[in-house]
Amino acid sequence: MSDTRRLESVSGPHRGQPMVTAGAPAMAADAALVLCHGRGATAQGVVNLFSPTHRHGVTVLAPNAERSRWYPRRATAARAENEPWLTSSVECVGAALEAARAVDVPPERTVIGGFSQGACVAAEFLRRNPRRYGGLCCLSGVLPGSSDDDWKIAGALEGTPVLLGYGEDDPHVSSKRVVRTARTFADAGANVDERAYPGVGHEVTDNEFDAVRAMLEALLADDT
């Protein structure tokens, strides 16, 4: 069962968009999963996509992008071409984390993730807000930007588990950018798990769902 609230604290193009909540009732949650949908999709759609990872005790928070797109250009475009949408997108992720914190689920017990353009937004949130999180699952996505400055992380990720999964036949995701994204997060102290899938295009595999599920189960097993 899911319900919806509005993201009134967000500035820019995504202000006032809905955020779908699903999974465990908020007051009974021991962990959280924040999900960002791909371009052309919806918050409810990404909640449904990740349903194989849902677990008892995990509340799911999925913001929705204005016109179902987080930013208008490709992830490889200059950052200025994707503003103010990109910054507004990052604020949506921040609002979802604040919603989790409001029910006593801190960032270190929250996994942030997404698919395709939503994965890029999730990755960018960590780049701009480095600290320890429950995890990042970046599926068929990379860090957006075009200059060396776009790849800098001013802080430490303190061992945050990071899953980077992609298909080797994906026409939308460059393996070189995935490798660079992995190196950027590793250099900032993340525990990176990069998984390339031969013969797979722009899609999510069962193996990736298993990895996300393992992230959440590790959080639920940790009583601290």
PDB file of C-alpha atoms in Angstrom:
ATOM      1  CA  MET A   1       0.000   0.000   0.000  1.00  0.00           C
ATOM      2  CA  SER A   2       1.300   3.482  -0.803  1.00  0.00           C
ATOM      3  CA  ASP A   3       0.347   7.100  -0.154  1.00  0.00           C
ATOM      4  CA  THR A   4       1.524  10.467  -1.441  1.00  0.00           C
ATOM      5  CA  ARG A   5       2.718  13.788  -0.039  1.00  0.00           C
ATOM      6  CA  ARG A   6       3.976  16.972  -1.736  1.00  0.00           C
ATOM      7  CA  LEU A   7       7.580  18.224  -1.820  1.00  0.00           C
ATOM      8  CA  GLU A   8       6.870  21.815  -0.784  1.00  0.00           C
ATOM      9  CA  SER A   9      10.347  22.395   0.720  1.00  0.00           C
ATOM     10  CA  VAL A  10      12.105  21.846  -2.621  1.00  0.00           C
ATOM     11  CA  SER A  11      13.067  24.851  -4.757  1.00  0.00           C
ATOM     12  CA  GLY A  12      13.146  25.022  -8.524  1.00  0.00           C
ATOM     13  CA  PRO A  13      11.283  23.007 -11.164  1.00  0.00           C
ATOM     14  CA  HIS A  14      10.428  20.028  -8.929  1.00  0.00           C
ATOM     15  CA  ARG A  15       8.866  22.047  -6.112  1.00  0.00           C
ATOM     16  CA  GLY A  16       5.448  20.727  -5.124  1.00  0.00           C
ATOM     17  CA  GLN A  17       5.850  17.401  -6.934  1.00  0.00           C
ATOM     18  CA  PRO A  18       4.416  14.329  -5.204  1.00  0.00           C
ATOM     19  CA  MET A  19       6.475  11.843  -3.201  1.00  0.00           C
ATOM     20  CA  VAL A  20       5.134   8.311  -3.002  1.00  0.00           C
ATOM     21  CA  THR A  21       5.635   6.391   0.229  1.00  0.00           C
ATOM     22  CA  ALA A  22       5.304   2.629   0.420  1.00  0.00           C
ATOM     23  CA  GLY A  23       6.597  -0.381   2.318  1.00  0.00           C
ATOM     24  CA  ALA A  24       6.681  -0.394   6.094  1.00  0.00           C
ATOM     25  CA  PRO A  25       4.515   2.145   7.954  1.00  0.00           C
ATOM     26  CA  ALA A  26       6.749   5.109   8.719  1.00  0.00           C
ATOM     27  CA  MET A  27       6.533   4.781  12.506  1.00  0.00           C
ATOM     28  CA  ALA A  28       7.479   1.078  12.295  1.00  0.00           C
ATOM     29  CA  ALA A  29      10.453   1.543   9.953  1.00  0.00           C
ATOM     30  CA  ASP A  30      13.969   0.430  10.909  1.00  0.00           C
ATOM     31  CA  ALA A  31      15.501   1.426   7.556  1.00  0.00           C
ATOM     32  CA  ALA A  32      14.559   3.456   4.480  1.00  0.00           C
ATOM     33  CA  LEU A  33      14.950   3.145   0.719  1.00  0.00           C
ATOM     34  CA  VAL A  34      14.889   6.395  -1.289  1.00  0.00           C
ATOM     35  CA  LEU A  35      14.267   5.779  -4.996  1.00  0.00           C
ATOM     36  CA  CYS A  36      14.497   8.045  -8.072  1.00  0.00           C
ATOM     37  CA  HIS A  37      12.736   7.007 -11.256  1.00  0.00           C
ATOM     38  CA  GLY A  38      14.160   7.120 -14.757  1.00  0.00           C
ATOM     39  CA  ARG A  39      13.312   9.690 -17.427  1.00  0.00           C
ATOM     40  CA  GLY A  40       9.765   9.201 -18.686  1.00  0.00           C
ATOM     41  CA  ALA A  41       8.806   7.096 -15.682  1.00  0.00           C
ATOM     42  CA  THR A  42       7.102   7.908 -12.370  1.00  0.00           C
ATOM     43  CA  ALA A  43       7.638   7.578  -8.635  1.00  0.00           C
ATOM     44  CA  GLN A  44       5.039   4.820  -8.430  1.00  0.00           C
ATOM     45  CA  GLY A  45       6.748   3.103 -11.348  1.00  0.00           C
ATOM     46  CA  VAL A  46      10.138   2.933  -9.626  1.00  0.00           C
ATOM     47  CA  VAL A  47       8.494   1.713  -6.403  1.00  0.00           C
ATOM     48  CA  ASN A  48       6.987  -1.094  -8.452  1.00  0.00           C
ATOM     49  CA  LEU A  49      10.274  -1.764 -10.275  1.00  0.00           C
ATOM     50  CA  PHE A  50      12.143  -2.229  -7.014  1.00  0.00           C
ATOM     51  CA  SER A  51       9.409  -4.354  -5.406  1.00  0.00           C
ATOM     52  CA  PRO A  52      11.720  -7.438  -5.363  1.00  0.00           C
ATOM     53  CA  THR A  53      13.892  -5.552  -2.841  1.00  0.00           C
ATOM     54  CA  HIS A  54      11.094  -4.518  -0.467  1.00  0.00           C
ATOM     55  CA  ARG A  55      11.524  -5.862   3.063  1.00  0.00           C
ATOM     56  CA  HIS A  56       9.537  -5.821   6.289  1.00  0.00           C
ATOM     57  CA  GLY A  57      10.771  -2.876   8.332  1.00  0.00           C
ATOM     58  CA  VAL A  58      11.868  -0.814   5.305  1.00  0.00           C
ATOM     59  CA  THR A  59       9.892   2.288   4.346  1.00  0.00           C
ATOM     60  CA  VAL A  60      10.170   3.377   0.711  1.00  0.00           C
ATOM     61  CA  LEU A  61      10.226   7.058  -0.327  1.00  0.00           C
ATOM     62  CA  ALA A  62      10.089   7.971  -4.017  1.00  0.00           C
ATOM     63  CA  PRO A  63       9.942  11.596  -5.196  1.00  0.00           C
ATOM     64  CA  ASN A  64       8.479  12.391  -8.606  1.00  0.00           C
ATOM     65  CA  ALA A  65      10.125  14.645 -11.188  1.00  0.00           C
ATOM     66  CA  GLU A  66       8.319  17.477 -12.942  1.00  0.00           C
ATOM     67  CA  ARG A  67       7.154  16.182 -16.347  1.00  0.00           C
ATOM     68  CA  SER A  68       8.775  12.835 -15.463  1.00  0.00           C
ATOM     69  CA  ARG A  69      12.315  14.093 -16.136  1.00  0.00           C
ATOM     70  CA  TRP A  70      14.906  15.119 -13.580  1.00  0.00           C
ATOM     71  CA  TYR A  71      16.893  17.277 -16.017  1.00  0.00           C
ATOM     72  CA  PRO A  72      16.557  18.007 -19.755  1.00  0.00           C
ATOM     73  CA  ARG A  73      19.981  17.173 -21.255  1.00  0.00           C
ATOM     74  CA  ARG A  74      22.125  14.059 -21.213  1.00  0.00           C
ATOM     75  CA  ALA A  75      24.193  13.212 -18.139  1.00  0.00           C
ATOM     76  CA  THR A  76      27.310  13.936 -20.199  1.00  0.00           C
ATOM     77  CA  ALA A  77      26.257  17.558 -20.862  1.00  0.00           C
ATOM     78  CA  ALA A  78      27.860  20.526 -19.150  1.00  0.00           C
ATOM     79  CA  ARG A  79      26.326  20.938 -15.722  1.00  0.00           C
ATOM     80  CA  ALA A  80      25.003  24.424 -16.491  1.00  0.00           C
ATOM     81  CA  GLU A  81      22.827  22.967 -19.253  1.00  0.00           C
ATOM     82  CA  ASN A  82      21.016  20.817 -16.708  1.00  0.00           C
ATOM     83  CA  GLU A  83      20.436  23.562 -14.140  1.00  0.00           C
ATOM     84  CA  PRO A  84      18.310  24.463 -12.249  1.00  0.00           C
ATOM     85  CA  TRP A  85      16.721  21.025 -12.715  1.00  0.00           C
ATOM     86  CA  LEU A  86      19.719  19.065 -11.407  1.00  0.00           C
ATOM     87  CA  THR A  87      19.972  21.052  -8.187  1.00  0.00           C
ATOM     88  CA  SER A  88      16.198  20.813  -7.705  1.00  0.00           C
ATOM     89  CA  SER A  89      16.481  17.037  -8.231  1.00  0.00           C
ATOM     90  CA  VAL A  90      19.150  16.753  -5.566  1.00  0.00           C
ATOM     91  CA  GLU A  91      16.894  18.717  -3.209  1.00  0.00           C
ATOM     92  CA  CYS A  92      14.136  16.138  -3.803  1.00  0.00           C
ATOM     93  CA  VAL A  93      16.463  13.402  -2.562  1.00  0.00           C
ATOM     94  CA  GLY A  94      17.348  15.567   0.424  1.00  0.00           C
ATOM     95  CA  ALA A  95      13.651  16.058   1.213  1.00  0.00           C
ATOM     96  CA  ALA A  96      13.114  12.299   1.124  1.00  0.00           C
ATOM     97  CA  LEU A  97      15.994  11.806   3.565  1.00  0.00           C
ATOM     98  CA  GLU A  98      14.494  14.437   5.851  1.00  0.00           C
ATOM     99  CA  ALA A  99      11.176  12.552   5.731  1.00  0.00           C
ATOM    100  CA  ALA A 100      13.036   9.404   6.794  1.00  0.00           C
ATOM    101  CA  ARG A 101      14.866  11.267   9.546  1.00  0.00           C
ATOM    102  CA  ALA A 102      11.515  12.605  10.812  1.00  0.00           C
ATOM    103  CA  VAL A 103      10.500   9.029  11.662  1.00  0.00           C
ATOM    104  CA  ASP A 104      13.867   8.312  13.316  1.00  0.00           C
ATOM    105  CA  VAL A 105      15.567   6.633  10.357  1.00  0.00           C
ATOM    106  CA  PRO A 106      18.943   8.396   9.952  1.00  0.00           C
ATOM    107  CA  PRO A 107      20.979   8.614   6.720  1.00  0.00           C
ATOM    108  CA  GLU A 108      23.279   5.781   7.831  1.00  0.00           C
ATOM    109  CA  ARG A 109      20.230   3.493   7.789  1.00  0.00           C
ATOM    110  CA  THR A 110      18.951   4.801   4.443  1.00  0.00           C
ATOM    111  CA  VAL A 111      19.808   3.381   1.024  1.00  0.00           C
ATOM    112  CA  ILE A 112      19.549   5.893  -1.826  1.00  0.00           C
ATOM    113  CA  GLY A 113      19.140   4.645  -5.362  1.00  0.00           C
ATOM    114  CA  GLY A 114      17.555   4.818  -8.720  1.00  0.00           C
ATOM    115  CA  PHE A 115      17.518   3.625 -12.294  1.00  0.00           C
ATOM    116  CA  SER A 116      18.870   5.435 -15.362  1.00  0.00           C
ATOM    117  CA  GLN A 117      18.465   9.226 -14.985  1.00  0.00           C
ATOM    118  CA  GLY A 118      17.252   8.618 -11.432  1.00  0.00           C
ATOM    119  CA  ALA A 119      20.482   6.740 -10.698  1.00  0.00           C
ATOM    120  CA  CYS A 120      22.432   9.776 -11.912  1.00  0.00           C
ATOM    121  CA  VAL A 121      20.460  11.996  -9.509  1.00  0.00           C
ATOM    122  CA  ALA A 122      21.103   9.606  -6.607  1.00  0.00           C
ATOM    123  CA  ALA A 123      24.835   9.572  -7.402  1.00  0.00           C
ATOM    124  CA  GLU A 124      24.921  13.367  -7.645  1.00  0.00           C
ATOM    125  CA  PHE A 125      23.227  13.663  -4.252  1.00  0.00           C
ATOM    126  CA  LEU A 126      26.036  11.673  -2.628  1.00  0.00           C
ATOM    127  CA  ARG A 127      28.674  13.685  -4.473  1.00  0.00           C
ATOM    128  CA  ARG A 128      27.245  16.936  -3.119  1.00  0.00           C
ATOM    129  CA  ASN A 129      26.449  15.629   0.361  1.00  0.00           C
ATOM    130  CA  PRO A 130      29.257  13.262   1.365  1.00  0.00           C
ATOM    131  CA  ARG A 131      28.918  11.364   4.667  1.00  0.00           C
ATOM    132  CA  ARG A 132      28.106   7.814   5.740  1.00  0.00           C
ATOM    133  CA  TYR A 133      24.846   6.456   4.250  1.00  0.00           C
ATOM    134  CA  GLY A 134      23.199   3.060   4.414  1.00  0.00           C
ATOM    135  CA  GLY A 135      24.112   2.655   0.772  1.00  0.00           C
ATOM    136  CA  LEU A 136      23.837   3.845  -2.811  1.00  0.00           C
ATOM    137  CA  CYS A 137      22.415   1.649  -5.573  1.00  0.00           C
ATOM    138  CA  CYS A 138      23.168   3.356  -8.892  1.00  0.00           C
ATOM    139  CA  LEU A 139      21.682   1.134 -11.605  1.00  0.00           C
ATOM    140  CA  SER A 140      22.388   2.046 -15.242  1.00  0.00           C
ATOM    141  CA  GLY A 141      23.555   5.516 -14.217  1.00  0.00           C
ATOM    142  CA  VAL A 142      26.697   7.602 -13.664  1.00  0.00           C
ATOM    143  CA  LEU A 143      27.762  10.869 -12.106  1.00  0.00           C
ATOM    144  CA  PRO A 144      26.529  13.700 -14.369  1.00  0.00           C
ATOM    145  CA  GLY A 145      28.733  16.498 -15.670  1.00  0.00           C
ATOM    146  CA  SER A 146      31.420  17.215 -18.228  1.00  0.00           C
ATOM    147  CA  SER A 147      34.378  18.812 -16.441  1.00  0.00           C
ATOM    148  CA  ASP A 148      36.911  17.553 -13.916  1.00  0.00           C
ATOM    149  CA  ASP A 149      35.316  19.754 -11.253  1.00  0.00           C
ATOM    150  CA  ASP A 150      32.053  17.828 -11.731  1.00  0.00           C
ATOM    151  CA  TRP A 151      33.801  14.711 -10.421  1.00  0.00           C
ATOM    152  CA  LYS A 152      35.192  16.103  -7.187  1.00  0.00           C
ATOM    153  CA  ILE A 153      33.802  15.092  -3.801  1.00  0.00           C
ATOM    154  CA  ALA A 154      34.551  17.552  -0.995  1.00  0.00           C
ATOM    155  CA  GLY A 155      34.313  15.140   1.904  1.00  0.00           C
ATOM    156  CA  ALA A 156      34.350  11.486   2.896  1.00  0.00           C
ATOM    157  CA  LEU A 157      31.764   8.764   2.292  1.00  0.00           C
ATOM    158  CA  GLU A 158      33.102   6.835   5.315  1.00  0.00           C
ATOM    159  CA  GLY A 159      32.694   3.309   3.970  1.00  0.00           C
ATOM    160  CA  THR A 160      29.242   3.806   2.423  1.00  0.00           C
ATOM    161  CA  PRO A 161      28.398   0.711   0.322  1.00  0.00           C
ATOM    162  CA  VAL A 162      28.008   1.748  -3.333  1.00  0.00           C
ATOM    163  CA  LEU A 163      26.576  -0.577  -5.985  1.00  0.00           C
ATOM    164  CA  LEU A 164      27.199   0.430  -9.606  1.00  0.00           C
ATOM    165  CA  GLY A 165      25.419  -1.965 -11.966  1.00  0.00           C
ATOM    166  CA  TYR A 166      25.135  -1.665 -15.727  1.00  0.00           C
ATOM    167  CA  GLY A 167      24.700  -3.699 -18.892  1.00  0.00           C
ATOM    168  CA  GLU A 168      27.679  -3.963 -21.209  1.00  0.00           C
ATOM    169  CA  ASP A 169      25.307  -3.549 -24.181  1.00  0.00           C
ATOM    170  CA  ASP A 170      23.536  -0.506 -22.722  1.00  0.00           C
ATOM    171  CA  PRO A 171      23.441   2.185 -25.465  1.00  0.00           C
ATOM    172  CA  HIS A 172      22.834   4.931 -22.877  1.00  0.00           C
ATOM    173  CA  VAL A 173      25.604   4.218 -20.350  1.00  0.00           C
ATOM    174  CA  SER A 174      29.316   4.422 -21.121  1.00  0.00           C
ATOM    175  CA  SER A 175      31.409   1.836 -19.316  1.00  0.00           C
ATOM    176  CA  LYS A 176      34.244   4.384 -19.118  1.00  0.00           C
ATOM    177  CA  ARG A 177      31.991   6.786 -17.197  1.00  0.00           C
ATOM    178  CA  VAL A 178      30.885   4.001 -14.881  1.00  0.00           C
ATOM    179  CA  VAL A 179      34.528   3.184 -14.176  1.00  0.00           C
ATOM    180  CA  ARG A 180      35.277   6.837 -13.500  1.00  0.00           C
ATOM    181  CA  THR A 181      32.214   7.119 -11.268  1.00  0.00           C
ATOM    182  CA  ALA A 182      33.404   4.061  -9.337  1.00  0.00           C
ATOM    183  CA  ARG A 183      36.883   5.534  -8.929  1.00  0.00           C
ATOM    184  CA  THR A 184      35.460   8.871  -7.757  1.00  0.00           C
ATOM    185  CA  PHE A 185      33.383   7.237  -5.037  1.00  0.00           C
ATOM    186  CA  ALA A 186      36.209   4.888  -4.015  1.00  0.00           C
ATOM    187  CA  ASP A 187      38.629   7.818  -3.709  1.00  0.00           C
ATOM    188  CA  ALA A 188      36.111   9.443  -1.330  1.00  0.00           C
ATOM    189  CA  GLY A 189      36.123   6.390   0.910  1.00  0.00           C
ATOM    190  CA  ALA A 190      33.098   4.439  -0.368  1.00  0.00           C
ATOM    191  CA  ASN A 191      33.058   0.642  -0.520  1.00  0.00           C
ATOM    192  CA  VAL A 192      32.339   0.242  -4.237  1.00  0.00           C
ATOM    193  CA  ASP A 193      30.834  -2.855  -5.849  1.00  0.00           C
ATOM    194  CA  GLU A 194      30.927  -2.414  -9.640  1.00  0.00           C
ATOM    195  CA  ARG A 195      29.002  -5.014 -11.627  1.00  0.00           C
ATOM    196  CA  ALA A 196      28.985  -5.206 -15.442  1.00  0.00           C
ATOM    197  CA  TYR A 197      26.545  -7.602 -17.098  1.00  0.00           C
ATOM    198  CA  PRO A 198      27.463  -9.044 -20.537  1.00  0.00           C
ATOM    199  CA  GLY A 199      24.616  -9.170 -23.049  1.00  0.00           C
ATOM    200  CA  VAL A 200      22.424  -6.838 -20.979  1.00  0.00           C
ATOM    201  CA  GLY A 201      21.028  -3.535 -22.233  1.00  0.00           C
ATOM    202  CA  HIS A 202      19.294  -0.693 -20.388  1.00  0.00           C
ATOM    203  CA  GLU A 203      17.556  -2.766 -17.730  1.00  0.00           C
ATOM    204  CA  VAL A 204      17.837  -4.048 -14.177  1.00  0.00           C
ATOM    205  CA  THR A 205      18.931  -7.633 -13.516  1.00  0.00           C
ATOM    206  CA  ASP A 206      17.853 -10.022 -10.775  1.00  0.00           C
ATOM    207  CA  ASN A 207      21.461 -10.023  -9.573  1.00  0.00           C
ATOM    208  CA  GLU A 208      21.231  -6.268  -8.927  1.00  0.00           C
ATOM    209  CA  PHE A 209      17.978  -6.700  -7.034  1.00  0.00           C
ATOM    210  CA  ASP A 210      19.718  -9.363  -4.923  1.00  0.00           C
ATOM    211  CA  ALA A 211      22.541  -6.925  -4.149  1.00  0.00           C
ATOM    212  CA  VAL A 212      20.134  -4.135  -3.112  1.00  0.00           C
ATOM    213  CA  ARG A 213      18.200  -6.591  -0.978  1.00  0.00           C
ATOM    214  CA  ALA A 214      21.460  -7.615   0.724  1.00  0.00           C
ATOM    215  CA  MET A 215      22.203  -3.949   1.488  1.00  0.00           C
ATOM    216  CA  LEU A 216      18.848  -3.552   3.196  1.00  0.00           C
ATOM    217  CA  GLU A 217      19.079  -6.832   5.080  1.00  0.00           C
ATOM    218  CA  ALA A 218      22.491  -5.807   6.427  1.00  0.00           C
ATOM    219  CA  LEU A 219      20.939  -2.618   7.792  1.00  0.00           C
ATOM    220  CA  LEU A 220      18.024  -4.501   9.348  1.00  0.00           C
ATOM    221  CA  ALA A 221      20.412  -6.983  10.962  1.00  0.00           C
ATOM    222  CA  ASP A 222      22.415  -4.148  12.511  1.00  0.00           C
ATOM    223  CA  ASP A 223      20.729  -3.071  15.758  1.00  0.00           C
ATOM    224  CA  THR A 224      23.047  -0.084  16.339  1.00  0.00           C
TER     225      THR A 224
END
